[in-house]
Amino acid sequence: MSTRIGVITPASENRLAHLHRQRRFLREVTPPELEVVRVEAWLDHAEPPAFDGAVHVHVPPGSDGMRVGAARNAAAERALAEGVDLLVFLDVDCLPGPRMLERYVEASRTHPDGLLCGPVTYLESVQRPSSPDDLASTTRPHPVRPSPADGVVETAAAADYDLFWSLSFALTPTTWRRLGGFDERYQGYGAEDTDLGRRARSLGIPLHWVGGAHAYHQWHPAGTPPWRHLDDILRNGALFADRWGEWPMGGWIDEFVRAGAVEPHEGGYRRTTV
């Protein structure tokens, strides 16, 4: 009997080339014993373009930008309605490694109550893999997060939950329901995944690093710090701080302050007035 996996990807027109490559890689890495239910959550105002290899949900932007958390929640509910055994969230920028799905399935069988996270490699601008066979030579997991040996699952310490990223993760339907999904008040860029990690910790849901469940983030232009998302970061950061008592994305906030664009204000931060 095959395992049904709901693979959930928020997507938009400006990442269409990345989406096409992800679709193809996903088809190529799915072994016969696994069945993928592809659910794409379209984030633009316009309806998604026709594609017969996926189920679509449409979650257009809100007043403050794209509603990525709400889109993931809607896609997860659609996948659950299809009777999936495991939810795998894979951002549109990410390519699945050759054994990513298998490793997530194996980890979910031994750790069904946990939040499962595989390593992510950020590809360079010149790296355009044409097949999953090209990925092994590019593997260079982001150094901030643990990357256990292939097939090894390590449990995170309480202090490490802020390392949770939503680029690539998996969990069983039971754990998803217990977690309650993403907080849909977050709109635009930033903090909704850190919030989910904090909620997992508060509920006693273990966070596991899954060795061998590699994903590969396709390159696209981005600023460091991300200046075009400054207002999102301030708004979402304030929402996070109101719940958890501290600000997220501290490194970026510090850089905005040093640049004179942001200043401390009443225990938080705001744009400078000059």
Short mmCIF file of N, CA and C in Angstrom, two decimals, residues 119-122 140-147 165:
data_model
loop_
_atom_site.label_atom_id
_atom_site.label_comp_id
_atom_site.label_asym_id
_atom_site.label_seq_id
_atom_site.Cartn_x
_atom_site.Cartn_y
_atom_site.Cartn_z
N PRO A 119 17.64 19.51 5.77
CA PRO A 119 18.62 20.55 5.46
C PRO A 119 18.26 21.28 4.16
N VAL A 120 18.65 22.54 4.08
CA VAL A 120 18.43 23.34 2.87
C VAL A 120 19.76 23.91 2.39
N THR A 121 20.04 23.69 1.12
CA THR A 121 21.21 24.28 0.45
C THR A 121 20.75 25.48 -0.37
N TYR A 122 21.45 26.60 -0.22
CA TYR A 122 21.17 27.77 -1.05
C TYR A 122 22.07 27.71 -2.29
N ARG A 140 25.38 21.80 0.06
CA ARG A 140 26.13 22.64 0.99
C ARG A 140 25.13 23.24 1.95
N PRO A 141 24.63 22.42 2.90
CA PRO A 141 23.54 22.89 3.77
C PRO A 141 23.89 24.19 4.49
N HIS A 142 22.86 25.01 4.66
CA HIS A 142 23.05 26.28 5.37
C HIS A 142 23.66 26.00 6.74
N PRO A 143 24.75 26.68 7.09
CA PRO A 143 25.49 26.33 8.30
C PRO A 143 24.78 26.65 9.61
N VAL A 144 23.74 27.46 9.58
CA VAL A 144 23.06 27.85 10.82
C VAL A 144 22.26 26.69 11.41
N ARG A 145 21.76 25.80 10.54
CA ARG A 145 20.89 24.72 11.01
C ARG A 145 21.63 23.39 10.97
N PRO A 146 21.29 22.47 11.89
CA PRO A 146 21.94 21.16 11.90
C PRO A 146 21.66 20.38 10.62
N SER A 147 22.61 19.54 10.23
CA SER A 147 22.45 18.67 9.07
C SER A 147 22.98 17.30 9.43
N TRP A 165 12.55 26.76 9.84
CA TRP A 165 12.23 27.49 8.62
C TRP A 165 11.11 26.76 7.90
#
